Amino acid sequence: GLRRKFWSLLSLQLDKDEHIEWGPSLVTLSHSELQQFIMDMFLCADKDRNGKLNRKELKSMFENSTYLSLSPEELQRVLTEADEDEDGSVSYTEFVPLMVS
């Protein structure tokens, strides 16, 4: 499902990103390296720096990936699934389980 797509995206992004020094696969990342990778991904997507990803920021994150394109319905499903407090955005604490589940 969508979580598998996320992991595929992360693995492929890691493979193609020459600036990431810790290897070709997320499986090889230490716990702290994985935390840093997810934090960097979140901060990069959080364009307005409010500590949350709104629908537009999530959409942009997916659109900027050459490996994962989501339909509007899939994007809405991701937002709905991750948005535990139902405020219309995804906080970092909501984002992490989405990325590692």
PDB file of C-alpha atoms in Angstrom:
ATOM      1  CA  GLY A   1       0.000   0.000   0.000  1.00  0.00           C
ATOM      2  CA  LEU A   2       0.957   3.599   0.535  1.00  0.00           C
ATOM      3  CA  ARG A   3       3.478   2.853   3.281  1.00  0.00           C
ATOM      4  CA  ARG A   4       5.306   0.500   0.945  1.00  0.00           C
ATOM      5  CA  LYS A   5       5.392   3.309  -1.642  1.00  0.00           C
ATOM      6  CA  PHE A   6       6.866   5.627   0.997  1.00  0.00           C
ATOM      7  CA  TRP A   7       9.626   3.141   1.783  1.00  0.00           C
ATOM      8  CA  SER A   8      10.333   2.673  -1.923  1.00  0.00           C
ATOM      9  CA  LEU A   9      10.506   6.424  -2.336  1.00  0.00           C
ATOM     10  CA  LEU A  10      12.858   6.808   0.599  1.00  0.00           C
ATOM     11  CA  SER A  11      15.128   4.028  -0.618  1.00  0.00           C
ATOM     12  CA  LEU A  12      15.257   5.386  -4.138  1.00  0.00           C
ATOM     13  CA  GLN A  13      15.822   8.945  -2.948  1.00  0.00           C
ATOM     14  CA  LEU A  14      18.642   7.724  -0.738  1.00  0.00           C
ATOM     15  CA  ASP A  15      20.180   5.789  -3.635  1.00  0.00           C
ATOM     16  CA  LYS A  16      20.235   8.842  -5.899  1.00  0.00           C
ATOM     17  CA  ASP A  17      21.209  11.482  -3.334  1.00  0.00           C
ATOM     18  CA  GLU A  18      24.980  11.834  -3.450  1.00  0.00           C
ATOM     19  CA  HIS A  19      24.949  14.155  -0.436  1.00  0.00           C
ATOM     20  CA  ILE A  20      23.759  11.413   1.887  1.00  0.00           C
ATOM     21  CA  GLU A  21      26.801   9.612   3.170  1.00  0.00           C
ATOM     22  CA  TRP A  22      25.345   6.609   4.947  1.00  0.00           C
ATOM     23  CA  GLY A  23      24.714   4.084   2.238  1.00  0.00           C
ATOM     24  CA  PRO A  24      22.472   2.818  -0.518  1.00  0.00           C
ATOM     25  CA  SER A  25      19.590   1.472   1.553  1.00  0.00           C
ATOM     26  CA  LEU A  26      17.511   2.558   4.501  1.00  0.00           C
ATOM     27  CA  VAL A  27      18.002  -0.896   5.940  1.00  0.00           C
ATOM     28  CA  THR A  28      21.672  -0.061   6.489  1.00  0.00           C
ATOM     29  CA  LEU A  29      20.918   3.137   8.410  1.00  0.00           C
ATOM     30  CA  SER A  30      21.487   3.268  12.121  1.00  0.00           C
ATOM     31  CA  HIS A  31      18.560   4.396  14.253  1.00  0.00           C
ATOM     32  CA  SER A  32      20.011   7.895  14.620  1.00  0.00           C
ATOM     33  CA  GLU A  33      20.758   8.153  10.897  1.00  0.00           C
ATOM     34  CA  LEU A  34      17.213   7.124  10.043  1.00  0.00           C
ATOM     35  CA  GLN A  35      15.840   9.703  12.504  1.00  0.00           C
ATOM     36  CA  GLN A  36      18.007  12.392  10.912  1.00  0.00           C
ATOM     37  CA  PHE A  37      16.952  11.366   7.395  1.00  0.00           C
ATOM     38  CA  ILE A  38      13.258  11.556   8.293  1.00  0.00           C
ATOM     39  CA  MET A  39      13.757  14.887  10.090  1.00  0.00           C
ATOM     40  CA  ASP A  40      15.572  16.323   7.061  1.00  0.00           C
ATOM     41  CA  MET A  41      12.808  15.121   4.762  1.00  0.00           C
ATOM     42  CA  PHE A  42      10.162  16.711   6.993  1.00  0.00           C
ATOM     43  CA  LEU A  43      12.023  20.019   7.317  1.00  0.00           C
ATOM     44  CA  CYS A  44      12.607  20.183   3.580  1.00  0.00           C
ATOM     45  CA  ALA A  45       8.872  19.717   2.932  1.00  0.00           C
ATOM     46  CA  ASP A  46       7.824  22.217   5.645  1.00  0.00           C
ATOM     47  CA  LYS A  47       8.130  25.307   3.434  1.00  0.00           C
ATOM     48  CA  ASP A  48       6.358  27.714   5.789  1.00  0.00           C
ATOM     49  CA  ARG A  49       8.378  26.445   8.785  1.00  0.00           C
ATOM     50  CA  ASN A  50       5.335  26.094  11.033  1.00  0.00           C
ATOM     51  CA  GLY A  51       6.253  22.582  12.159  1.00  0.00           C
ATOM     52  CA  LYS A  52       3.456  20.922  10.196  1.00  0.00           C
ATOM     53  CA  LEU A  53       2.934  19.720   6.641  1.00  0.00           C
ATOM     54  CA  ASN A  54      -0.290  20.919   5.095  1.00  0.00           C
ATOM     55  CA  ARG A  55      -1.925  19.322   2.054  1.00  0.00           C
ATOM     56  CA  LYS A  56      -0.022  21.627  -0.325  1.00  0.00           C
ATOM     57  CA  GLU A  57       3.344  20.786   1.264  1.00  0.00           C
ATOM     58  CA  LEU A  58       2.631  17.034   1.204  1.00  0.00           C
ATOM     59  CA  LYS A  59       1.509  17.296  -2.406  1.00  0.00           C
ATOM     60  CA  SER A  60       4.682  19.183  -3.300  1.00  0.00           C
ATOM     61  CA  MET A  61       6.827  16.565  -1.558  1.00  0.00           C
ATOM     62  CA  PHE A  62       5.273  13.844  -3.708  1.00  0.00           C
ATOM     63  CA  GLU A  63       5.284  15.865  -6.920  1.00  0.00           C
ATOM     64  CA  ASN A  64       8.982  16.599  -6.520  1.00  0.00           C
ATOM     65  CA  SER A  65       9.725  12.902  -6.380  1.00  0.00           C
ATOM     66  CA  THR A  66      10.359  11.178  -9.672  1.00  0.00           C
ATOM     67  CA  TYR A  67       9.518   7.839  -8.068  1.00  0.00           C
ATOM     68  CA  LEU A  68       6.219   8.407  -6.346  1.00  0.00           C
ATOM     69  CA  SER A  69       3.221  10.122  -7.780  1.00  0.00           C
ATOM     70  CA  LEU A  70      -0.029  10.024  -5.899  1.00  0.00           C
ATOM     71  CA  SER A  71      -3.487  10.652  -7.226  1.00  0.00           C
ATOM     72  CA  PRO A  72      -5.482  13.330  -5.411  1.00  0.00           C
ATOM     73  CA  GLU A  73      -7.405  10.504  -3.723  1.00  0.00           C
ATOM     74  CA  GLU A  74      -4.209   8.793  -2.529  1.00  0.00           C
ATOM     75  CA  LEU A  75      -2.841  12.100  -1.249  1.00  0.00           C
ATOM     76  CA  GLN A  76      -6.050  12.707   0.683  1.00  0.00           C
ATOM     77  CA  ARG A  77      -5.845   9.177   2.112  1.00  0.00           C
ATOM     78  CA  VAL A  78      -2.252   9.800   3.276  1.00  0.00           C
ATOM     79  CA  LEU A  79      -3.242  13.083   4.898  1.00  0.00           C
ATOM     80  CA  THR A  80      -6.300  11.566   6.556  1.00  0.00           C
ATOM     81  CA  GLU A  81      -4.370   8.530   7.801  1.00  0.00           C
ATOM     82  CA  ALA A  82      -1.472  10.546   9.185  1.00  0.00           C
ATOM     83  CA  ASP A  83      -3.471  13.464  10.604  1.00  0.00           C
ATOM     84  CA  GLU A  84      -4.302  11.940  13.986  1.00  0.00           C
ATOM     85  CA  ASP A  85      -5.501  15.166  15.604  1.00  0.00           C
ATOM     86  CA  GLU A  86      -7.571  16.019  12.513  1.00  0.00           C
ATOM     87  CA  ASP A  87      -6.252  19.570  12.195  1.00  0.00           C
ATOM     88  CA  GLY A  88      -5.732  19.288   8.424  1.00  0.00           C
ATOM     89  CA  SER A  89      -1.961  18.993   8.628  1.00  0.00           C
ATOM     90  CA  VAL A  90       0.708  16.484   9.601  1.00  0.00           C
ATOM     91  CA  SER A  91       3.032  17.281  12.500  1.00  0.00           C
ATOM     92  CA  TYR A  92       6.462  15.711  12.820  1.00  0.00           C
ATOM     93  CA  THR A  93       5.162  13.271  15.440  1.00  0.00           C
ATOM     94  CA  GLU A  94       2.429  12.227  12.990  1.00  0.00           C
ATOM     95  CA  PHE A  95       4.899  12.098  10.078  1.00  0.00           C
ATOM     96  CA  VAL A  96       7.397   9.701  11.687  1.00  0.00           C
ATOM     97  CA  PRO A  97       4.993   6.735  12.083  1.00  0.00           C
ATOM     98  CA  LEU A  98       3.842   7.274   8.512  1.00  0.00           C
ATOM     99  CA  MET A  99       7.430   6.921   7.340  1.00  0.00           C
ATOM    100  CA  VAL A 100       8.497   3.964   9.460  1.00  0.00           C
ATOM    101  CA  SER A 101       5.381   1.815   9.841  1.00  0.00           C
TER     102      SER A 101
END
